[in-house]
Coordinates of C-alpha atoms and ligand atoms in Angstrom, one line a residue:
M1 CA -67.7 24.8 37.7
L2 CA -65.0 23.3 35.6
D3 CA -61.7 24.9 36.5
P4 CA -58.9 24.1 34.1
A5 CA -56.4 25.0 36.9
L6 CA -57.6 21.8 38.6
L7 CA -55.3 19.8 36.3
S8 CA -52.3 22.1 36.4
Q9 CA -51.0 20.3 39.6
F10 CA -50.2 17.2 37.5
P11 CA -47.1 17.1 35.4
R12 CA -48.0 16.8 31.7
V13 CA -46.2 16.2 28.4
R14 CA -48.0 17.8 25.5
L15 CA -48.8 15.4 22.8
I16 CA -52.1 16.8 21.4
E17 CA -52.4 20.3 19.9
G18 CA -55.7 22.0 20.5
A19 CA -59.2 20.6 20.8
T20 CA -60.4 17.7 18.6
P21 CA -63.3 18.7 16.4
I22 CA -67.0 17.8 16.9
Q23 CA -68.7 17.1 13.6
R24 CA -72.3 16.2 12.7
L25 CA -72.7 12.8 10.9
A26 CA -75.3 14.2 8.6
R27 CA -74.9 11.7 5.8
L28 CA -75.1 8.8 8.2
E29 CA -78.3 10.2 9.6
Q30 CA -79.7 10.2 6.1
V31 CA -78.9 6.6 5.2
L32 CA -79.9 5.0 8.5
P33 CA -83.1 2.8 8.3
A34 CA -86.3 4.5 9.4
Q35 CA -86.3 2.9 12.9
Q36 CA -82.9 4.4 13.6
K37 CA -83.7 8.0 12.4
G38 CA -84.8 11.0 14.4
V39 CA -81.7 11.6 16.4
S40 CA -78.9 14.1 15.6
I41 CA -75.6 12.2 15.8
W42 CA -72.3 14.1 16.4
A43 CA -68.8 12.7 16.6
K44 CA -66.1 13.9 18.9
R45 CA -63.0 13.2 16.8
D46 CA -60.6 11.8 19.3
D47 CA -59.3 9.7 16.4
L48 CA -58.0 12.9 14.9
M49 CA -54.7 13.6 16.5
E50 CA -51.4 14.3 14.9
L51 CA -49.3 11.7 16.8
G52 CA -49.0 8.0 16.2
G53 CA -52.3 7.7 14.3
G54 CA -54.2 9.2 17.1
G55 CA -56.7 7.8 19.6
N56 CA -57.9 8.1 23.1
K57 CA -54.8 6.8 24.8
L58 CA -52.9 10.0 23.9
R59 CA -54.9 12.0 26.3
K60 CA -54.0 9.6 29.1
L61 CA -50.4 9.5 28.0
E62 CA -50.0 13.2 28.4
F63 CA -50.3 12.7 32.1
L64 CA -48.7 9.3 32.4
L65 CA -45.6 10.4 30.6
G66 CA -45.7 13.6 32.7
Q67 CA -45.6 11.3 35.8
A68 CA -42.9 9.0 34.3
T69 CA -40.7 12.0 33.5
A70 CA -41.3 13.6 36.9
E71 CA -40.3 10.3 38.6
G72 CA -37.0 10.3 36.6
C73 CA -37.9 7.3 34.5
D74 CA -36.2 6.8 31.1
T75 CA -38.1 3.7 29.9
V76 CA -41.8 3.0 29.7
V77 CA -43.1 -0.6 29.9
V78 CA -46.7 -1.1 28.6
T79 CA -48.9 -4.2 28.6
G80 CA -51.9 -5.0 26.5
G81 CA -53.4 -7.4 24.0
V82 CA -51.6 -8.1 20.8
Q83 CA -53.5 -5.4 19.0
S84 CA -53.2 -2.9 21.8
N85 CA -53.8 0.7 20.8
F86 CA -52.3 1.8 24.1
A87 CA -49.0 0.0 23.2
R88 CA -48.9 1.7 19.8
L89 CA -49.6 5.2 21.1
A90 CA -47.2 4.8 24.1
A91 CA -44.5 3.8 21.5
A92 CA -45.2 6.9 19.4
A93 CA -45.4 9.2 22.5
C94 CA -42.1 7.8 23.8
A95 CA -40.5 8.3 20.5
R96 CA -41.7 12.0 20.5
T97 CA -40.6 12.4 24.1
G98 CA -37.2 10.7 23.9
L99 CA -38.0 7.8 26.2
A100 CA -37.4 4.1 25.5
C101 CA -40.5 1.9 25.2
E102 CA -41.1 -1.8 25.7
V103 CA -44.5 -3.3 25.0
V104 CA -45.5 -6.6 26.4
L105 CA -48.4 -8.1 24.3
S106 CA -50.4 -11.0 25.7
Q107 CA -53.0 -13.3 24.1
M108 CA -56.1 -11.5 25.5
V109 CA -58.1 -12.4 22.4
P110 CA -58.6 -15.9 20.9
R111 CA -57.3 -14.9 17.5
H112 CA -54.1 -16.5 16.3
S113 CA -53.8 -15.8 12.6
E114 CA -50.6 -14.4 11.2
I115 CA -52.4 -11.1 10.3
Y116 CA -53.7 -10.7 13.9
R117 CA -50.2 -11.4 15.4
A118 CA -48.1 -9.4 13.0
N119 CA -50.2 -6.7 11.2
G120 CA -52.1 -3.6 12.4
N121 CA -50.8 -2.1 15.6
V122 CA -47.9 -4.5 15.9
V123 CA -46.3 -3.2 12.7
L124 CA -46.6 0.3 14.2
D125 CA -45.2 -0.6 17.7
R126 CA -42.0 -1.7 15.9
L127 CA -42.0 1.2 13.5
F128 CA -42.1 3.7 16.5
G129 CA -39.0 1.9 17.8
A130 CA -40.5 0.0 20.7
R131 CA -39.1 -3.3 21.8
V132 CA -41.9 -5.8 21.3
H133 CA -42.4 -8.9 23.5
I134 CA -45.2 -11.2 22.4
L135 CA -46.2 -13.6 25.1
E136 CA -47.9 -17.0 24.5
A137 CA -51.3 -18.0 25.8
G138 CA -51.1 -18.8 29.5
D139 CA -47.9 -16.8 30.1
D140 CA -48.0 -14.5 33.2
A141 CA -47.8 -10.9 31.8
G142 CA -47.5 -9.4 35.3
G143 CA -44.6 -11.6 36.2
F144 CA -42.9 -10.9 32.8
V145 CA -43.3 -7.1 33.3
A146 CA -41.9 -7.3 36.9
R147 CA -38.9 -9.2 35.6
R148 CA -38.2 -6.8 32.7
A149 CA -38.5 -3.9 35.1
S150 CA -35.8 -5.3 37.4
E151 CA -33.6 -6.2 34.4
I152 CA -34.0 -2.6 33.2
A153 CA -33.1 -1.3 36.7
A154 CA -30.1 -3.7 36.8
S155 CA -28.8 -2.1 33.6
G156 CA -28.8 1.3 35.3
R157 CA -32.1 2.6 33.8
K158 CA -35.4 3.3 35.4
A159 CA -38.7 1.8 34.2
F160 CA -42.2 3.3 34.5
V161 CA -44.7 0.4 34.4
A162 CA -48.0 1.5 32.9
T163 CA -51.3 -0.1 34.1
L164 CA -53.5 -1.9 31.5
G165 CA -55.0 0.8 29.2
G166 CA -53.3 3.5 31.1
S167 CA -56.4 3.6 33.3
T168 CA -54.9 4.9 36.6
P169 CA -56.4 8.0 38.2
V170 CA -53.5 10.0 36.8
G171 CA -54.2 8.7 33.3
A172 CA -57.9 9.5 33.6
M173 CA -57.0 13.2 34.0
G174 CA -56.7 13.2 30.3
Y175 CA -60.5 12.6 30.1
I176 CA -61.3 15.2 32.7
D177 CA -59.6 17.5 30.4
C178 CA -61.7 16.2 27.5
A179 CA -64.9 16.7 29.6
F180 CA -63.9 20.4 29.9
E181 CA -63.2 20.5 26.2
I182 CA -66.6 19.1 25.3
A183 CA -68.4 21.5 27.7
A184 CA -66.6 24.5 26.1
Q185 CA -67.4 23.2 22.5
S186 CA -71.0 22.5 23.4
A187 CA -71.4 26.1 24.8
E188 CA -69.7 27.5 21.7
M189 CA -71.9 25.5 19.3
G190 CA -75.0 26.3 21.3
I191 CA -75.8 22.5 21.3
A192 CA -76.6 20.6 24.5
F193 CA -75.7 17.0 24.1
D194 CA -78.3 14.8 25.8
Q195 CA -76.2 11.7 25.7
I196 CA -72.4 11.1 25.3
V197 CA -71.8 7.6 24.0
I198 CA -68.5 5.8 24.5
P199 CA -66.9 2.3 24.6
N200 CA -65.6 1.1 28.0
G201 CA -62.6 -1.1 27.9
S202 CA -60.3 -0.6 30.9
G203 CA -62.6 2.2 32.1
G204 CA -60.2 5.1 32.3
M205 CA -61.9 7.2 29.7
H206 CA -65.3 6.6 31.2
A207 CA -64.0 7.4 34.7
G208 CA -62.4 10.6 33.6
L209 CA -65.5 11.8 31.7
V210 CA -67.7 11.0 34.7
A211 CA -65.4 12.6 37.2
G212 CA -65.4 15.7 34.9
A213 CA -69.2 15.7 35.0
V214 CA -69.3 15.4 38.8
V215 CA -66.8 18.2 39.2
A216 CA -69.0 20.4 36.9
G217 CA -72.1 19.5 38.8
R218 CA -73.6 17.6 35.9
D219 CA -75.4 14.2 35.8
P220 CA -72.9 11.4 35.1
S221 CA -75.6 9.2 33.7
R222 CA -75.7 11.4 30.6
I223 CA -72.6 9.4 29.6
R224 CA -73.6 6.0 28.3
A225 CA -71.0 3.4 27.9
H226 CA -71.0 0.0 26.2
T227 CA -68.6 -2.4 27.8
V228 CA -66.3 -4.3 25.4
L229 CA -64.0 -6.0 27.9
S230 CA -65.7 -7.1 31.2
A231 CA -69.2 -8.2 31.9
A232 CA -71.5 -5.2 32.6
D233 CA -72.0 -5.8 36.4
A234 CA -68.2 -6.1 37.0
C235 CA -67.6 -3.1 34.7
V236 CA -70.0 -0.9 36.6
I237 CA -68.3 -1.6 40.0
A238 CA -64.8 -1.3 38.6
T239 CA -65.6 2.0 36.8
A240 CA -67.3 3.5 39.9
D241 CA -64.2 2.7 41.9
K242 CA -62.0 4.4 39.3
V243 CA -64.2 7.5 39.3
N244 CA -64.0 7.7 43.1
A245 CA -60.2 7.3 43.0
V246 CA -60.0 10.1 40.4
L247 CA -62.2 12.4 42.7
E248 CA -60.0 11.5 45.6
L249 CA -56.8 12.4 43.7
L250 CA -58.4 15.8 42.9
S251 CA -59.2 16.3 46.6
K252 CA -62.9 16.4 45.9
K253 CA -65.4 15.2 48.5
D254 CA -68.0 14.0 46.0
R255 CA -68.3 10.2 45.5
I256 CA -70.5 8.3 43.0
K257 CA -72.4 5.1 43.4
P258 CA -72.4 2.3 40.8
E259 CA -76.1 3.0 40.0
N260 CA -75.1 6.6 38.9
L261 CA -73.3 5.0 35.9
Q262 CA -74.9 3.9 32.7
I263 CA -73.1 0.8 31.3
S264 CA -74.7 -1.6 28.9
G265 CA -73.3 -5.1 28.2
M266 CA -75.4 -5.8 25.1
Q267 CA -72.5 -5.3 22.6
L268 CA -69.9 -7.4 24.4
G269 CA -70.8 -10.5 22.3
G270 CA -68.3 -13.4 22.8
G271 CA -66.0 -11.1 24.7
Y272 CA -63.0 -8.7 24.3
G273 CA -61.8 -8.4 20.7
I274 CA -64.3 -11.0 19.4
P275 CA -66.2 -9.6 16.4
T276 CA -69.9 -9.4 16.3
A277 CA -72.3 -9.0 13.3
A278 CA -73.5 -5.7 14.8
M279 CA -69.9 -4.4 15.1
V280 CA -69.2 -5.2 11.4
E281 CA -72.4 -3.6 10.4
A282 CA -71.6 -0.4 12.4
V283 CA -68.0 -0.2 11.0
R284 CA -69.4 -0.5 7.5
I285 CA -72.3 2.0 7.7
V286 CA -70.0 4.7 9.2
G287 CA -67.4 3.9 6.5
R288 CA -69.8 3.9 3.6
S289 CA -71.8 7.0 4.7
E290 CA -69.1 9.2 6.1
G291 CA -65.7 7.8 5.0
L292 CA -64.7 7.6 8.6
L293 CA -63.1 4.7 10.4
L294 CA -64.4 3.0 13.6
D295 CA -62.2 0.3 15.1
P296 CA -63.4 -3.4 15.4
V297 CA -62.7 -3.8 19.2
Y298 CA -64.1 -0.6 20.8
G299 CA -65.8 2.0 18.5
G300 CA -67.5 -0.5 16.2
K301 CA -69.2 -2.2 19.2
A302 CA -70.1 1.1 20.9
F303 CA -71.6 2.6 17.7
A304 CA -73.6 -0.6 17.2
G305 CA -74.9 0.1 20.8
L306 CA -75.8 3.6 19.9
L307 CA -77.8 2.5 16.9
C308 CA -79.6 -0.2 18.9
D309 CA -80.4 2.3 21.6
I310 CA -82.1 4.7 19.1
E311 CA -84.1 1.8 17.8
D312 CA -85.1 0.7 21.3
G313 CA -86.0 4.3 22.4
V314 CA -83.3 4.3 25.0
I315 CA -82.1 7.4 23.2
A316 CA -85.1 9.6 22.7
Q317 CA -86.3 11.0 19.4
G318 CA -85.1 14.5 18.9
S319 CA -82.0 14.1 21.1
N320 CA -78.5 15.3 20.3
V321 CA -76.1 12.4 20.8
L322 CA -72.3 12.8 20.9
F323 CA -70.3 9.7 20.0
V324 CA -66.7 9.8 21.1
M325 CA -64.6 8.4 18.2
T326 CA -61.6 6.9 20.1
G327 CA -59.3 5.9 17.2
G328 CA -57.9 2.4 16.8
S329 CA -58.2 2.2 13.0
P330 CA -54.9 0.2 12.7
G331 CA -56.8 -2.7 14.3
L332 CA -59.0 -2.9 11.2
F333 CA -56.1 -4.4 9.3
A334 CA -55.7 -7.2 11.9
Y335 CA -59.4 -8.0 11.4
A336 CA -59.4 -8.2 7.6
D337 CA -60.8 -11.7 7.8
A338 CA -63.9 -10.4 9.7
L339 CA -64.4 -7.3 7.6
N340 CA -63.7 -8.4 4.0
G341 CA -66.7 -9.3 1.9
N342 CA -70.0 -7.7 1.6
Ligands
PLP7 C1 -58.5 1.8 24.9 C2 -59.5 2.2 24.0 C3 -60.8 2.5 24.3 C4 -61.3 2.3 25.7 O1 -60.8 3.2 26.7 P1 -60.7 2.7 28.2 O2 -60.2 3.9 28.9 O3 -59.7 1.6 28.2 O4 -62.0 2.3 28.6 C5 -61.7 2.9 23.4 N1 -61.4 3.0 22.1 C6 -60.1 2.7 21.7 C7 -59.8 2.8 20.2 C8 -59.1 2.3 22.6 O5 -57.9 2.0 22.2

């Protein structure tokens, strides 16, 4: 059984109030072409949180800032791509918590236009008071962060250096909590979700949801991820390792094997942050039918995967599918060139 007390051993800073809603995308179901109909599609609105524009990183940050505070840190250093949602939400969460924040943004994506470098999440990082360092292609982000951390120490402060995407076992606790939340909502609604569809970037969300399923004695392959960062085979191995590290941190004896995970590489396209036609199509259809925002790097690609899976029969007719909307809408503004036009 899921025991909420499981997580109480970890220090936590509250950033999210209450459960995020689960909503049926009924208008979308109506407008889909015939070959993509016949499945009930629900959205878990993890984009709908009151802090910093919302998004999946806030769940991880509750535990990461809990850890940082417990370790006596007063400054959080975050790395990511230029349009990192984690950097934006860390900046907002630090503002709320009274911590200093530095974000180290590296050129993870081959996009160098002015709007990509200066719009979207970057505007918000600065607005939330973070100190922003934008590295050039080829710069060593790890080395830069280590140097900044020692400079911060030399000035009498103490830095907490966050892992890429916040995907440590501690960060993943946020998605164990979300697994509990989904199970409770599903029971309350009287709807069993046959598949839970998510993007997998740095793998922490997937690892937390799968660890939550394992703890609850449920089949982890019910969670279907579309990798948007690494190749599928590498992603499966890295995510399985993360799940097992989470289970170990929870003192659970269960372990999973890579083959227990469902990860598809079909939506990766040219790689991380590189737009695909299917992503643009998915962002548009959800926008035009529901007035909701998917993001161009994660949700757009994962939703394209969901539609493709319905068409291919990977998701069976008559199923209830829960798509986790993870936020990231500020990134849309940095991709205006890919999204404008009809
Ligand atoms: C980071 C992120 C993800 C992926 O989560 P991981 O834990 O890194 O796999 C998905 N969607 C959005 C909007 C994100 O910012």
